[in-house]
Amino acid sequence: MLGEAARAAGYRLIVRDAVGSTMEEARRASDQGDPGLLWIVARSQSAGRGRHGRNWGSPPGNLYASLLLVQPCEPALAPQLGFVAGLALHDAAARVTGLSAPRIALKWPNDLLIDRAKTAGLLLEGESRAGRFAVTIGMGVNVASRPDDTPYPATFLKAEDQAASIEALLAALSDAWVARFNAWSLPGGFGPTRAAWLERAAFLGETITLRLAEGPLSGRFLGLDASGRLELDVAGARHLVDAGDLYFGPPG
């Protein structure tokens, strides 16, 4: 199910029928000394998770994948891999559905949207242990269904193209990852990566609300700074935000 470019680059694939979490499977592989470049895919998860420890519903028919990378970069640069993964997801969804921006868009920091409805989410975790720095990128994509109990709009790929499949998406995603990661790895590669992400960004120039630990913060979404922090105009003052949950519109 991996794409030709991914296989040629040395990436490997493990497919499980059911796991607790592909993220935990990747961590276990790392602990056992796996060299990385490993995709782990499950047909279902019983304990899938999103950001901040939230549960990620995982019924059969959707893509649940984690990518294990070992020593991919300096730890300080690892957060940028979230933008690389987002671009790869965007490329893959566009290839599978035939859609393009702005209908498919990226929501900072970690979601893929179709017509402003959540279609996929990303989770990035890094860990240094015994002299090894490992990064796991978890990706959950609604292919055949969407959850009904979300506080935000959600959709799935088959709603756009009935021919969309897990196999086609994973092949496109694994190849797109290779291309995007190689471009990012070049000297100064985050500049073009950042520009490509902004070309696909949802809500750019619009009023958004960030739910931060210290409370909600609303302002106009200006873009990303040189390190990937969100730039927000709040009453004429520029704020930089490292992480948070983005909601469209003023605070409710």
Coordinates of N, CA, C and O in Angstrom, one line a residue, residues 142-246:
N142 N -10.6 10.7 7.8 CA -11.9 10.2 7.6 C -12.0 9.9 6.1 O -12.1 10.8 5.3
V143 N -12.0 8.6 5.8 CA -12.2 8.2 4.4 C -13.6 7.7 4.1 O -14.2 8.2 3.2
A144 N -14.1 6.8 4.9 CA -15.5 6.2 4.6 C -16.5 6.8 5.5 O -17.7 6.6 5.2
S145 N -16.2 7.4 6.6 CA -17.2 7.9 7.5 C -16.6 9.1 8.3 O -15.4 9.4 8.3
R146 N -17.5 9.8 9.0 CA -17.1 10.9 9.9 C -17.8 10.7 11.3 O -18.9 10.0 11.3
P147 N -17.2 11.2 12.3 CA -17.9 11.1 13.6 C -19.1 12.0 13.6 O -19.1 13.1 13.0
D148 N -20.1 11.6 14.4 CA -21.4 12.4 14.5 C -21.4 13.3 15.8 O -22.3 14.1 15.9
D149 N -20.5 13.1 16.7 CA -20.6 13.8 18.0 C -19.5 14.9 18.2 O -19.1 15.2 19.3
T150 N -19.1 15.5 17.1 CA -18.0 16.5 17.2 C -18.6 17.9 17.4 O -19.7 18.2 16.9
P151 N -17.9 18.8 18.1 CA -18.4 20.1 18.3 C -18.1 21.0 17.1 O -18.3 22.2 17.2
Y152 N -17.7 20.5 16.0 CA -17.3 21.2 14.8 C -17.8 20.4 13.6 O -18.0 19.2 13.7
P153 N -18.0 21.0 12.4 CA -18.3 20.3 11.2 C -17.2 19.3 10.9 O -16.1 19.5 11.0
A154 N -17.7 18.1 10.3 CA -16.7 17.1 9.9 C -17.2 16.4 8.6 O -18.4 16.4 8.4
T155 N -16.3 15.9 7.8 CA -16.7 15.3 6.6 C -15.7 14.2 6.3 O -14.8 13.9 7.1
F156 N -15.8 13.5 5.1 CA -15.0 12.4 4.8 C -14.8 12.3 3.3 O -15.5 12.9 2.5
L157 N -13.7 11.6 2.9 CA -13.3 11.7 1.5 C -14.3 11.1 0.5 O -14.5 11.6 -0.6
K158 N -14.9 10.0 0.9 CA -15.9 9.4 0.0 C -17.1 10.3 -0.3 O -17.8 10.0 -1.2
A159 N -17.3 11.3 0.6 CA -18.4 12.2 0.3 C -18.1 13.0 -1.0 O -19.0 13.6 -1.6
E160 N -16.8 13.1 -1.3 CA -16.4 13.9 -2.5 C -16.1 12.9 -3.7 O -16.3 13.3 -4.8
D161 N -15.6 11.7 -3.4 CA -15.3 10.8 -4.5 C -15.5 9.4 -3.9 O -14.7 8.9 -3.1
Q162 N -16.5 8.7 -4.4 CA -16.8 7.3 -3.9 C -15.7 6.3 -4.1 O -15.6 5.3 -3.5
A163 N -14.8 6.7 -5.0 CA -13.7 5.8 -5.3 C -12.5 5.9 -4.3 O -11.6 5.1 -4.3
A164 N -12.6 6.9 -3.5 CA -11.6 7.1 -2.5 C -11.4 5.8 -1.6 O -12.4 5.3 -1.2
S165 N -10.2 5.5 -1.3 CA -9.9 4.3 -0.5 C -8.7 4.5 0.4 O -7.9 5.3 0.1
I166 N -8.6 3.7 1.4 CA -7.5 3.7 2.3 C -6.2 3.4 1.5 O -5.2 4.1 1.7
E167 N -6.3 2.4 0.7 CA -5.1 2.0 -0.1 C -4.6 3.1 -1.0 O -3.4 3.4 -1.0
A168 N -5.5 3.8 -1.7 CA -5.1 4.9 -2.6 C -4.6 6.0 -1.8 O -3.6 6.7 -2.2
L169 N -5.2 6.3 -0.7 CA -4.8 7.5 0.1 C -3.4 7.2 0.7 O -2.5 8.1 0.7
L170 N -3.1 6.0 1.3 CA -1.8 5.7 1.9 C -0.7 5.8 0.8 O 0.4 6.3 1.1
A171 N -1.0 5.2 -0.4 CA 0.0 5.3 -1.4 C 0.4 6.8 -1.8 O 1.5 7.1 -1.9
A172 N -0.7 7.6 -1.9 CA -0.5 9.0 -2.2 C 0.2 9.7 -1.1 O 1.1 10.5 -1.3
L173 N -0.2 9.4 0.2 CA 0.3 10.1 1.3 C 1.8 9.7 1.6 O 2.6 10.6 1.8
S174 N 2.1 8.5 1.4 CA 3.5 8.1 1.7 C 4.5 8.7 0.6 O 5.6 9.1 1.0
D175 N 4.0 8.7 -0.6 CA 4.9 9.4 -1.6 C 4.9 10.9 -1.4 O 6.0 11.5 -1.6
A176 N 3.8 11.5 -1.1 CA 3.8 12.9 -0.9 C 4.7 13.3 0.3 O 5.4 14.3 0.3
W177 N 4.7 12.4 1.4 CA 5.6 12.7 2.5 C 7.1 12.7 2.1 O 7.8 13.6 2.5
V178 N 7.5 11.8 1.2 CA 8.9 11.7 0.8 C 9.2 13.0 0.1 O 10.3 13.6 0.3
A179 N 8.4 13.5 -0.8 CA 8.7 14.7 -1.6 C 8.7 15.9 -0.7 O 9.6 16.7 -0.8
R180 N 7.8 16.0 0.2 CA 7.7 17.2 1.1 C 8.8 17.2 2.1 O 9.4 18.2 2.4
F181 N 9.2 16.0 2.7 CA 10.2 15.9 3.6 C 11.6 16.2 3.0 O 12.4 16.9 3.6
N182 N 11.8 15.7 1.8 CA 13.1 16.0 1.1 C 13.2 17.5 0.8 O 14.3 18.0 1.0
A183 N 12.1 18.1 0.4 CA 12.2 19.6 0.2 C 12.5 20.3 1.5 O 13.3 21.3 1.5
W184 N 11.9 19.9 2.6 CA 12.1 20.6 3.9 C 13.5 20.4 4.3 O 14.1 21.3 5.0
S185 N 14.1 19.2 4.0 CA 15.4 18.9 4.5 C 16.5 19.7 3.8 O 17.7 19.7 4.3
L186 N 16.3 20.3 2.7 CA 17.3 21.1 2.1 C 17.6 22.3 2.9 O 16.8 22.8 3.7
P187 N 18.8 22.9 2.8 CA 19.2 24.1 3.5 C 18.1 25.2 3.3 O 17.8 25.5 2.1
G188 N 17.6 25.8 4.4 CA 16.6 26.8 4.3 C 15.2 26.3 3.8 O 14.4 27.0 3.4
G189 N 15.0 24.9 4.0 CA 13.8 24.3 3.4 C 12.5 24.7 4.1 O 11.5 24.5 3.6
F190 N 12.6 25.2 5.4 CA 11.4 25.6 6.0 C 10.7 26.8 5.3 O 9.5 27.0 5.4
G191 N 11.5 27.7 4.7 CA 11.0 28.8 4.0 C 10.0 28.4 3.0 O 8.8 28.9 3.0
P192 N 10.3 27.6 2.0 CA 9.4 27.1 1.0 C 8.2 26.3 1.6 O 7.1 26.4 1.1
T193 N 8.5 25.5 2.6 CA 7.5 24.7 3.3 C 6.5 25.7 3.9 O 5.2 25.5 3.8
R194 N 6.9 26.7 4.6 CA 6.0 27.7 5.2 C 5.2 28.4 4.2 O 4.0 28.5 4.4
A195 N 5.8 28.8 3.1 CA 5.1 29.4 2.0 C 4.0 28.5 1.4 O 2.9 29.0 1.2
A196 N 4.4 27.3 1.2 CA 3.4 26.3 0.6 C 2.2 26.1 1.6 O 1.1 26.0 1.2
W197 N 2.5 26.0 2.9 CA 1.5 25.8 3.9 C 0.5 27.0 3.9 O -0.7 26.9 3.9
L198 N 1.1 28.2 3.9 CA 0.3 29.4 3.9 C -0.6 29.5 2.7 O -1.7 30.1 2.7
E199 N -0.2 29.0 1.5 CA -1.0 29.0 0.3 C -2.2 28.2 0.5 O -3.2 28.4 -0.2
R200 N -2.2 27.3 1.4 CA -3.3 26.3 1.7 C -4.0 26.5 3.0 O -4.8 25.7 3.4
A201 N -3.7 27.6 3.7 CA -4.1 27.9 5.0 C -5.6 28.3 5.1 O -6.1 29.1 4.3
A202 N -6.3 27.7 6.0 CA -7.7 28.1 6.3 C -7.7 29.3 7.1 O -6.8 29.5 8.0
F203 N -8.7 30.2 6.9 CA -9.0 31.4 7.8 C -7.9 32.5 7.7 O -7.9 33.4 8.5
L204 N -7.0 32.4 6.8 CA -5.9 33.4 6.7 C -6.6 34.8 6.4 O -7.4 34.9 5.5
G205 N -6.2 35.8 7.2 CA -6.8 37.1 7.1 C -8.1 37.3 7.8 O -8.7 38.4 7.8
E206 N -8.7 36.2 8.4 CA -10.0 36.3 9.0 C -9.8 36.3 10.5 O -8.8 36.1 11.1
T207 N -10.9 36.7 11.2 CA -10.9 36.7 12.7 C -11.1 35.3 13.2 O -12.0 34.6 12.7
I208 N -10.2 34.9 14.0 CA -10.2 33.6 14.6 C -10.1 33.7 16.1 O -9.8 34.7 16.7
T209 N -10.5 32.6 16.8 CA -10.3 32.5 18.2 C -9.4 31.3 18.6 O -9.6 30.2 18.1
L210 N -8.4 31.6 19.4 CA -7.6 30.5 19.9 C -7.9 30.2 21.3 O -8.1 31.1 22.2
R211 N -8.1 28.9 21.6 CA -8.4 28.5 23.0 C -7.0 28.1 23.6 O -6.5 27.1 23.3
L212 N -6.5 29.0 24.4 CA -5.2 28.7 25.1 C -5.4 28.4 26.5 O -6.5 28.5 27.1
A213 N -4.3 27.9 27.1 CA -4.4 27.5 28.5 C -4.8 28.6 29.4 O -5.6 28.4 30.4
E214 N -4.4 29.8 29.1 CA -4.8 31.0 29.9 C -6.1 31.6 29.5 O -6.5 32.6 30.1
G215 N -6.8 31.1 28.5 CA -8.1 31.6 28.1 C -8.1 31.9 26.6 O -7.1 31.8 25.9
P216 N -9.3 32.2 26.1 CA -9.5 32.5 24.7 C -8.8 33.8 24.2 O -8.7 34.8 25.0
L217 N -8.3 33.8 23.0 CA -7.6 34.9 22.4 C -8.1 35.1 21.0 O -8.0 34.2 20.2
S218 N -8.7 36.2 20.7 CA -9.3 36.5 19.3 C -8.5 37.5 18.6 O -8.0 38.5 19.2
G219 N -8.4 37.4 17.3 CA -7.7 38.4 16.5 C -7.7 38.0 15.0 O -8.3 36.9 14.7
R220 N -7.0 38.7 14.2 CA -7.0 38.4 12.8 C -5.7 37.6 12.5 O -4.6 37.9 12.9
F221 N -6.0 36.5 11.8 CA -4.9 35.5 11.5 C -4.0 36.1 10.4 O -4.4 36.2 9.3
L222 N -2.8 36.5 10.8 CA -1.9 37.2 9.9 C -1.0 36.2 9.1 O -0.6 36.5 7.9
G223 N -0.7 35.1 9.7 CA 0.2 34.1 9.0 C 1.1 33.4 10.0 O 0.7 33.2 11.2
L224 N 2.2 32.9 9.6 CA 3.2 32.2 10.4 C 4.5 33.0 10.4 O 4.9 33.5 9.4
D225 N 5.2 33.0 11.6 CA 6.5 33.6 11.6 C 7.5 32.6 11.0 O 7.2 31.5 10.6
A226 N 8.8 33.0 11.1 CA 9.9 32.2 10.4 C 10.1 30.8 11.1 O 10.7 29.9 10.5
S227 N 9.6 30.7 12.3 CA 9.7 29.4 13.0 C 8.4 28.6 13.0 O 8.4 27.5 13.6
G228 N 7.3 29.1 12.5 CA 6.1 28.4 12.4 C 5.1 28.8 13.5 O 4.0 28.2 13.5
R229 N 5.4 29.8 14.3 CA 4.4 30.3 15.3 C 3.3 31.1 14.5 O 3.6 31.8 13.6
L230 N 2.1 30.9 15.1 CA 1.0 31.7 14.5 C 1.1 33.1 14.8 O 1.3 33.5 16.0
E231 N 0.8 34.0 13.8 CA 0.8 35.5 14.0 C -0.6 35.9 14.1 O -1.4 35.7 13.2
L232 N -0.9 36.7 15.1 CA -2.3 37.1 15.3 C -2.3 38.6 15.6 O -1.5 39.1 16.4
D233 N -3.1 39.3 14.9 CA -3.3 40.8 15.2 C -4.4 40.9 16.2 O -5.6 40.7 15.9
V234 N -4.1 41.4 17.4 CA -5.1 41.6 18.5 C -5.1 43.1 18.8 O -4.2 43.6 19.4
A235 N -6.2 43.7 18.3 CA -6.4 45.2 18.5 C -5.1 46.0 18.1 O -4.7 46.9 18.8
G236 N -4.5 45.6 17.0 CA -3.4 46.3 16.4 C -2.1 45.8 16.9 O -1.0 46.3 16.5
A237 N -2.0 44.9 17.9 CA -0.8 44.4 18.4 C -0.6 43.0 17.9 O -1.5 42.2 17.8
R238 N 0.7 42.7 17.6 CA 1.0 41.4 17.0 C 1.4 40.4 18.1 O 2.3 40.6 18.9
H239 N 0.7 39.3 18.1 CA 0.9 38.2 19.1 C 1.4 37.0 18.3 O 1.0 36.7 17.2
L240 N 2.4 36.3 19.0 CA 2.9 35.0 18.4 C 2.5 33.9 19.4 O 2.6 34.0 20.6
V241 N 1.9 32.8 18.8 CA 1.4 31.7 19.6 C 2.0 30.4 19.1 O 2.1 30.1 17.9
D242 N 2.6 29.7 20.1 CA 3.2 28.4 19.8 C 2.3 27.3 19.6 O 2.5 26.4 18.8
A243 N 1.2 27.2 20.4 CA 0.3 26.1 20.3 C -1.0 26.5 20.9 O -1.1 27.3 21.8
G244 N -2.1 25.9 20.4 CA -3.4 26.2 20.9 C -4.4 25.5 20.0 O -4.1 24.9 19.0
D245 N -5.7 25.6 20.3 CA -6.8 25.1 19.5 C -7.4 26.3 18.8 O -7.8 27.3 19.4
L246 N -7.6 26.2 17.5 CA -8.1 27.3 16.7 C -9.6 27.1 16.4 O -10.0 26.1 15.9

